Tab-separated table of C-alpha atoms and ligand atoms in Angstrom:
chain	number	residue	atom	x	y	z
A	29	MET	CA	-12.455	8.378	19.140
A	30	ASP	CA	-12.202	4.763	20.122
A	31	ARG	CA	-9.017	3.402	21.600
A	32	ILE	CA	-7.627	1.671	18.497
A	33	ALA	CA	-8.448	4.645	16.268
A	34	ALA	CA	-6.527	6.818	18.737
A	35	LEU	CA	-3.316	4.745	18.412
A	36	PRO	CA	-0.891	6.909	16.366
A	37	LYS	CA	-0.228	5.041	13.130
A	38	VAL	CA	2.022	5.128	10.094
A	39	GLU	CA	0.590	3.579	6.925
A	40	LEU	CA	3.269	2.047	4.696
A	41	HIS	CA	1.241	-0.007	2.230
A	42	LEU	CA	-1.615	1.953	0.743
A	43	HIS	CA	-2.509	2.166	-2.937
A	44	ILE	CA	-4.191	5.516	-3.474
A	45	GLU	CA	-6.221	3.959	-6.301
A	46	GLY	CA	-7.434	1.397	-3.762
A	47	THR	CA	-9.059	4.169	-1.727
A	48	LEU	CA	-11.499	4.979	-4.551
A	49	GLU	CA	-14.824	4.443	-2.757
A	50	PRO	CA	-17.948	3.558	-4.789
A	51	GLU	CA	-19.527	6.933	-3.880
A	52	LEU	CA	-16.566	8.826	-5.328
A	53	ILE	CA	-16.675	6.608	-8.433
A	54	ALA	CA	-20.334	7.591	-8.873
A	55	ASP	CA	-19.623	11.305	-8.271
A	56	LEU	CA	-16.734	11.417	-10.717
A	57	ALA	CA	-18.636	9.424	-13.341
A	58	ALA	CA	-21.530	11.907	-13.110
A	59	ARG	CA	-19.142	14.867	-13.265
A	60	HIS	CA	-17.474	13.549	-16.415
A	61	GLY	CA	-20.701	12.318	-18.029
A	62	ILE	CA	-19.467	8.752	-18.259
A	63	ASP	CA	-21.401	5.593	-17.522
A	64	LEU	CA	-20.650	3.882	-14.242
A	65	PRO	CA	-18.306	0.978	-14.911
A	66	PHE	CA	-20.932	-1.590	-13.847
A	67	GLY	CA	-24.230	0.188	-14.448
A	68	SER	CA	-25.554	1.165	-11.025
A	69	LEU	CA	-23.871	1.750	-7.688
A	70	ALA	CA	-25.646	-1.363	-6.371
A	71	ALA	CA	-24.316	-3.436	-9.285
A	72	LEU	CA	-20.830	-2.054	-8.660
A	73	ARG	CA	-21.002	-2.922	-4.961
A	74	SER	CA	-22.075	-6.463	-5.761
A	75	ARG	CA	-18.713	-6.989	-7.473
A	76	TYR	CA	-16.728	-6.500	-4.253
A	77	ARG	CA	-16.256	-10.206	-3.592
A	78	PHE	CA	-13.009	-11.517	-4.976
A	79	GLU	CA	-11.729	-14.961	-5.863
A	80	ASP	CA	-8.079	-13.935	-5.801
A	81	LEU	CA	-5.658	-11.077	-6.563
A	82	GLN	CA	-6.346	-11.060	-10.326
A	83	ASP	CA	-10.111	-10.980	-9.797
A	84	PHE	CA	-9.651	-7.915	-7.569
A	85	LEU	CA	-7.201	-6.240	-9.949
A	86	ASP	CA	-9.704	-6.543	-12.822
A	87	LEU	CA	-12.199	-4.368	-10.887
A	88	TYR	CA	-9.519	-2.046	-9.462
A	89	TYR	CA	-8.230	-1.204	-12.961
A	90	ALA	CA	-11.724	-0.964	-14.515
A	91	ASN	CA	-12.844	1.587	-11.899
A	92	LEU	CA	-9.938	3.907	-12.750
A	93	VAL	CA	-11.856	5.083	-15.823
A	94	VAL	CA	-13.396	7.867	-13.672
A	95	LEU	CA	-10.001	9.402	-12.780
A	96	ARG	CA	-9.224	11.864	-15.548
A	97	THR	CA	-8.101	15.276	-14.356
A	98	PRO	CA	-5.609	16.618	-11.803
A	99	ASP	CA	-8.614	17.615	-9.655
A	100	ASP	CA	-9.831	14.003	-9.610
A	101	PHE	CA	-6.486	12.787	-8.302
A	102	ALA	CA	-6.341	15.639	-5.791
A	103	GLU	CA	-9.816	14.796	-4.499
A	104	LEU	CA	-8.873	11.111	-4.201
A	105	ALA	CA	-5.760	11.869	-2.137
A	106	ARG	CA	-7.456	14.458	0.024
A	107	ALA	CA	-10.398	12.163	0.758
A	108	TYR	CA	-7.994	9.390	1.742
A	109	LEU	CA	-6.004	11.609	4.120
A	110	ARG	CA	-9.210	12.827	5.741
A	111	ARG	CA	-10.389	9.260	6.269
A	112	ALA	CA	-6.954	8.052	7.392
A	113	ALA	CA	-6.528	10.887	9.894
A	114	ALA	CA	-9.874	9.986	11.474
A	115	GLY	CA	-8.439	6.505	12.100
A	116	GLY	CA	-5.243	7.754	13.734
A	117	VAL	CA	-2.895	7.747	10.728
A	118	ARG	CA	-0.224	10.437	11.272
A	119	HIS	CA	1.861	9.691	8.193
A	120	ALA	CA	1.281	7.655	5.028
A	121	GLU	CA	3.774	6.536	2.383
A	122	ILE	CA	1.340	6.329	-0.495
A	123	PHE	CA	1.653	4.088	-3.553
A	124	PHE	CA	0.348	5.124	-6.942
A	125	ASP	CA	0.367	3.236	-10.244
A	126	PRO	CA	1.496	5.681	-12.978
A	127	GLN	CA	1.193	3.096	-15.780
A	128	ALA	CA	-2.444	2.395	-14.920
A	129	HIS	CA	-3.222	6.012	-15.865
A	130	VAL	CA	-0.717	6.770	-18.627
A	131	SER	CA	-1.876	3.636	-20.487
A	132	ARG	CA	-5.427	5.139	-20.487
A	133	GLY	CA	-4.219	8.395	-22.000
A	134	VAL	CA	-3.972	10.469	-18.814
A	135	ALA	CA	-0.874	12.692	-18.753
A	136	LEU	CA	1.660	11.640	-16.132
A	137	SER	CA	2.008	15.261	-15.010
A	138	ASP	CA	-1.766	15.428	-14.343
A	139	VAL	CA	-1.546	12.354	-12.122
A	140	VAL	CA	1.458	13.643	-10.187
A	141	ASP	CA	0.260	17.252	-9.903
A	142	GLY	CA	-3.146	16.139	-8.668
A	143	LEU	CA	-1.773	13.742	-6.068
A	144	VAL	CA	0.749	16.300	-4.830
A	145	GLU	CA	-1.992	18.927	-4.450
A	146	GLY	CA	-4.315	16.471	-2.675
A	147	CYS	CA	-1.563	15.451	-0.261
A	148	ARG	CA	-0.715	19.101	0.430
A	149	ALA	CA	-4.318	20.101	1.054
A	150	GLY	CA	-4.948	16.955	3.115
A	151	ALA	CA	-1.968	17.708	5.355
A	152	VAL	CA	-3.132	21.280	5.923
A	153	GLU	CA	-6.609	20.066	6.803
A	154	THR	CA	-5.699	17.073	9.002
A	155	GLY	CA	-2.019	17.289	9.978
A	156	THR	CA	-1.448	13.852	8.450
A	157	THR	CA	1.696	13.976	6.337
A	158	SER	CA	2.437	11.802	3.338
A	159	ALA	CA	4.983	10.898	0.709
A	160	LEU	CA	4.579	9.283	-2.713
A	161	ILE	CA	6.022	5.985	-3.961
A	162	ALA	CA	5.585	5.165	-7.675
A	163	CYS	CA	4.789	1.486	-8.207
A	164	PHE	CA	5.532	-0.322	-11.443
A	165	LEU	CA	3.148	-2.942	-12.795
A	166	ARG	CA	4.963	-6.278	-12.888
A	167	ASP	CA	2.587	-7.655	-15.533
A	168	ARG	CA	3.796	-5.016	-18.008
A	169	SER	CA	7.220	-4.705	-19.630
A	170	VAL	CA	10.424	-3.707	-17.907
A	171	GLU	CA	11.110	-1.270	-20.787
A	172	GLU	CA	7.865	0.570	-20.067
A	173	ALA	CA	8.712	0.736	-16.355
A	174	LEU	CA	12.139	2.203	-17.133
A	175	ASP	CA	10.591	4.724	-19.497
A	176	VAL	CA	7.989	5.851	-16.920
A	177	LEU	CA	10.694	6.135	-14.249
A	178	GLU	CA	12.690	8.461	-16.526
A	179	GLN	CA	9.540	10.494	-17.239
A	180	LEU	CA	8.954	10.893	-13.495
A	181	VAL	CA	12.532	12.099	-13.089
A	182	ALA	CA	12.167	14.525	-16.026
A	183	LEU	CA	9.002	15.963	-14.440
A	184	GLY	CA	10.774	16.419	-11.131
A	185	ALA	CA	8.028	14.324	-9.497
A	186	PRO	CA	8.521	14.463	-5.717
A	187	ILE	CA	8.572	10.686	-5.206
A	188	ILE	CA	10.572	9.201	-2.345
A	189	GLY	CA	10.828	5.740	-3.842
A	190	ILE	CA	9.592	3.051	-6.163
A	191	GLY	CA	7.606	-0.135	-5.654
A	192	LEU	CA	6.429	-3.154	-7.652
A	193	ASP	CA	2.831	-4.373	-7.701
A	194	SER	CA	0.008	-5.969	-9.749
A	195	ALA	CA	-0.298	-9.660	-10.715
A	196	GLU	CA	2.442	-11.475	-8.829
A	197	VAL	CA	2.500	-15.145	-9.813
A	198	GLY	CA	4.434	-15.627	-13.072
A	199	ASN	CA	5.953	-12.135	-12.784
A	200	PRO	CA	8.925	-12.625	-10.458
A	201	PRO	CA	10.920	-9.665	-9.119
A	202	SER	CA	14.064	-10.669	-11.082
A	203	ARG	CA	12.798	-9.169	-14.358
A	204	PHE	CA	12.699	-5.702	-12.760
A	205	ALA	CA	16.294	-5.595	-11.523
A	206	PRO	CA	17.265	-2.896	-14.083
A	207	VAL	CA	14.476	-0.603	-12.836
A	208	PHE	CA	15.528	-1.025	-9.213
A	209	ASP	CA	19.206	-0.519	-10.136
A	210	ARG	CA	18.266	2.771	-11.778
A	211	ALA	CA	16.182	3.806	-8.757
A	212	ARG	CA	19.148	3.122	-6.488
A	213	GLU	CA	21.342	5.313	-8.742
A	214	LEU	CA	18.719	8.060	-8.415
A	215	GLY	CA	18.845	7.818	-4.629
A	216	LEU	CA	15.249	6.552	-4.379
A	217	HIS	CA	13.950	4.139	-1.765
A	218	ARG	CA	12.969	0.678	-2.981
A	219	VAL	CA	10.111	-1.588	-1.897
A	220	ALA	CA	8.273	-4.415	-3.675
A	221	HIS	CA	5.226	-6.639	-3.268
A	222	ALA	CA	6.434	-10.208	-2.786
A	223	GLY	CA	5.125	-13.271	-0.999
A	224	GLU	CA	1.463	-12.217	-1.228
A	225	GLU	CA	0.384	-14.943	-3.668
A	226	GLY	CA	3.915	-15.792	-4.817
A	227	GLY	CA	6.116	-18.066	-2.725
A	228	PRO	CA	9.059	-17.288	-0.441
A	229	GLU	CA	11.420	-17.411	-3.435
A	230	TYR	CA	9.838	-14.143	-4.634
A	231	VAL	CA	10.743	-12.545	-1.304
A	232	ARG	CA	14.336	-13.754	-1.648
A	233	GLU	CA	14.528	-12.328	-5.172
A	234	ALA	CA	13.171	-8.976	-4.005
A	235	LEU	CA	15.904	-8.844	-1.351
A	236	ASP	CA	18.780	-10.180	-3.445
A	237	LEU	CA	18.035	-8.807	-6.916
A	238	LEU	CA	16.030	-5.631	-6.213
A	239	GLY	CA	17.709	-4.599	-2.946
A	240	VAL	CA	14.383	-3.683	-1.341
A	241	GLU	CA	14.290	-1.958	2.044
A	242	ARG	CA	10.829	-3.282	2.906
A	243	VAL	CA	8.772	-6.174	1.577
A	244	ASP	CA	5.084	-5.520	0.886
A	245	HIS	CA	2.986	-8.408	2.232
A	246	GLY	CA	5.749	-11.037	2.485
A	247	ILE	CA	3.420	-13.318	4.450
A	248	ARG	CA	4.411	-16.480	2.582
A	249	SER	CA	7.867	-16.065	4.150
A	250	VAL	CA	6.457	-18.172	7.020
A	251	GLU	CA	6.813	-21.198	4.740
A	252	ASP	CA	10.619	-20.874	4.796
A	253	ALA	CA	12.336	-20.987	8.197
A	254	ASP	CA	15.705	-19.804	6.815
A	255	LEU	CA	14.073	-16.808	5.173
A	256	LEU	CA	12.228	-15.929	8.390
A	257	ARG	CA	15.526	-15.999	10.299
A	258	ARG	CA	17.091	-13.776	7.645
A	259	LEU	CA	14.244	-11.231	7.682
A	260	ALA	CA	14.495	-11.041	11.463
A	261	ALA	CA	18.311	-10.824	11.535
A	262	GLU	CA	18.465	-8.167	8.796
A	263	ARG	CA	15.446	-6.357	10.268
A	264	VAL	CA	13.648	-6.172	6.920
A	265	PRO	CA	10.148	-4.827	7.622
A	266	LEU	CA	7.079	-6.547	6.166
A	267	THR	CA	3.993	-4.426	5.438
A	268	VAL	CA	1.254	-6.882	6.347
A	269	CYS	CA	-2.334	-6.182	5.246
A	270	PRO	CA	-4.608	-8.527	7.210
A	271	LEU	CA	-8.035	-7.641	5.763
A	272	SER	CA	-6.606	-7.682	2.225
A	273	ASN	CA	-5.180	-11.160	2.828
A	274	VAL	CA	-8.592	-12.437	3.929
A	275	ARG	CA	-10.527	-10.806	1.059
A	276	LEU	CA	-8.085	-12.086	-1.582
A	277	HIS	CA	-7.931	-15.540	0.038
A	278	ALA	CA	-4.198	-15.327	0.645
A	279	VAL	CA	-5.208	-16.741	4.065
A	280	PRO	CA	-8.293	-18.916	4.721
A	281	GLU	CA	-9.510	-16.726	7.607
A	282	LEU	CA	-8.125	-14.027	9.877
A	283	ALA	CA	-7.794	-16.436	12.812
A	284	ALA	CA	-5.274	-18.406	10.682
A	285	HIS	CA	-3.237	-15.351	9.681
A	286	PRO	CA	0.556	-15.846	9.930
A	287	LEU	CA	1.066	-12.482	11.713
A	288	PRO	CA	1.589	-14.114	15.158
A	289	ARG	CA	4.181	-16.476	13.638
A	290	LEU	CA	6.002	-13.539	12.040
A	291	MET	CA	5.985	-11.668	15.348
A	292	ALA	CA	7.178	-14.735	17.274
A	293	ALA	CA	10.046	-15.158	14.781
A	294	GLY	CA	11.195	-11.600	15.535
A	295	VAL	CA	10.288	-10.192	12.112
A	296	VAL	CA	9.646	-6.424	11.952
A	297	ALA	CA	5.941	-6.747	11.119
A	298	THR	CA	3.793	-3.692	10.398
A	299	ILE	CA	0.051	-3.323	9.685
A	300	SER	CA	-1.396	-1.508	6.670
A	301	SER	CA	-4.629	-1.415	4.712
A	302	ASP	CA	-3.547	-1.986	1.059
A	303	ASP	CA	-6.789	-1.095	-0.811
A	304	PRO	CA	-9.207	-0.104	1.944
A	305	ALA	CA	-12.141	0.812	-0.319
A	306	TYR	CA	-12.131	-2.778	-1.568
A	307	PHE	CA	-11.181	-4.849	1.454
A	308	GLY	CA	-13.557	-3.665	4.161
A	309	GLY	CA	-11.439	-1.376	6.247
A	310	TYR	CA	-8.891	1.365	6.784
A	311	ALA	CA	-5.838	1.277	9.058
A	312	GLU	CA	-7.741	1.206	12.368
A	313	ASP	CA	-10.014	-1.564	11.088
A	314	ASN	CA	-6.954	-3.686	10.302
A	315	TYR	CA	-5.491	-3.087	13.774
A	316	ALA	CA	-8.873	-3.810	15.391
A	317	ALA	CA	-9.335	-7.000	13.379
A	318	VAL	CA	-5.958	-8.470	14.404
A	319	ALA	CA	-6.514	-7.386	18.011
A	320	THR	CA	-9.833	-9.217	18.152
A	321	GLN	CA	-9.185	-12.239	15.965
A	322	LEU	CA	-5.571	-12.915	16.934
A	323	GLY	CA	-5.832	-11.886	20.595
A	324	LEU	CA	-3.232	-9.102	20.410
A	325	THR	CA	-2.747	-6.874	23.460
A	326	ASP	CA	-2.280	-3.093	23.613
A	327	ASP	CA	1.466	-3.733	23.942
A	328	ASP	CA	1.413	-5.854	20.781
A	329	LEU	CA	-0.500	-3.152	18.879
A	330	ALA	CA	1.876	-0.450	20.100
A	331	GLY	CA	4.799	-2.656	19.010
A	332	LEU	CA	3.338	-3.025	15.525
A	333	ALA	CA	2.758	0.743	15.334
A	334	ARG	CA	6.330	1.404	16.503
A	335	ASN	CA	7.654	-1.006	13.883
A	336	ALA	CA	5.885	1.022	11.195
A	337	VAL	CA	7.400	4.250	12.522
A	338	GLN	CA	10.887	2.728	12.371
A	339	ALA	CA	10.244	1.132	8.954
A	340	SER	CA	9.087	4.436	7.455
A	341	PHE	CA	11.332	6.722	5.428
A	342	LEU	CA	10.773	9.588	7.877
A	343	PRO	CA	13.690	11.511	9.412
A	344	PRO	CA	14.872	10.415	12.904
A	345	GLU	CA	13.358	13.396	14.741
A	346	ARG	CA	9.865	12.709	13.379
A	347	LYS	CA	10.262	9.016	14.247
A	348	ARG	CA	11.109	10.000	17.818
A	349	ALA	CA	8.088	12.302	18.023
A	350	LEU	CA	5.766	9.552	16.775
A	351	ASP	CA	7.291	7.054	19.203
A	352	ASP	CA	6.575	9.517	22.018
A	353	GLU	CA	2.969	9.743	20.850
A	354	ILE	CA	2.706	5.944	20.995
A	355	ASP	CA	4.144	6.025	24.550
A	356	GLY	CA	1.397	8.501	25.410
A	357	TRP	CA	-1.257	6.173	23.980
A	358	LEU	CA	0.017	3.226	26.045
A	359	ALA	CA	0.218	5.347	29.211
A	360	ALA	CA	-3.376	6.520	28.755
A	361	ARG	CA	-4.864	3.032	29.157
B	22	LIG	N1	-2.285	-3.312	-6.599
B	22	LIG	C1	-3.172	-2.825	-5.722
B	22	LIG	N2	-3.268	-3.640	-4.660
B	22	LIG	C2	-2.427	-4.681	-4.876
B	22	LIG	C3	-2.071	-5.841	-4.143
B	22	LIG	N3	-2.612	-6.142	-2.965
B	22	LIG	N4	-1.191	-6.687	-4.688
B	22	LIG	C4	-0.639	-6.414	-5.869
B	22	LIG	N5	-0.942	-5.343	-6.593
B	22	LIG	C5	-1.822	-4.470	-6.097
B	23	LIG	ZN1	-0.547	-3.758	-2.169
């Protein structure tokens, strides 16, 4: 295994639906006797160039048509854990989008049961552990989000927290305060996408009105010096997804990525892969890309990996064990 793949990693920003590789889309379409969303596999692949977040989301949601049964969701999760483990991921806090499936007529229990089974089987096979975070779609209603949250509770779904994703601009965090209040009452962790395409004010809202414990992306915080100081002082982790930011044109090129500015400001920055089937790389590819393009050292990479361990919702003893593994990686250079 190459050196960066061997670095023990925790993945904190990973949409399981964003790990749906074209080959699995083709397999599942054949299994269910449905037409491929864009005709041929070659035609599908040709769509993987995106103008912006919405352009990507249009394809991401369209491809979900092949996910129908609990087995499909189990296969998706298991395939991801296999791939992630090969790249050094020891633990993943996995997002899923319940509304993207329920709105297509898939039973919520089929989604949850399948993902839980896939995560269980994947852990047995690879040793990579995981936990589930249900994300709500910010371009749908707050009433629907509240209703789905209550359905998850009624099912006893083993989620550790909630998140907020989908089309950001025009859908500020503030609208979802009642959902996050309810999640807090339920004892669930809270995270939200903010500052990906939306400005620093979205990050402030996520902190002040949703009470989030981590901010997903958050890169536009660099535009606001006061906010940067606050993120650093309050040690609010950002889950930064470098290859995603390049593919969705949130940054002009990797060499111009704000990660070094976040690190220099003392922000708890972490590296994740977001939707790796769409953005050209899994966790180790994101670490390798920032190492090469931003000139990060082994110490920098270990620091980013340690930040993710600390920013995870794992118990202290597992965090210590993972930290020790990172020490071992640094010592082996
Ligand atoms: N859903 C899947 N990936 C996303 C991203 N990068 N931003 C917002 N919503 C998403
Ligand atoms: Zn995301």
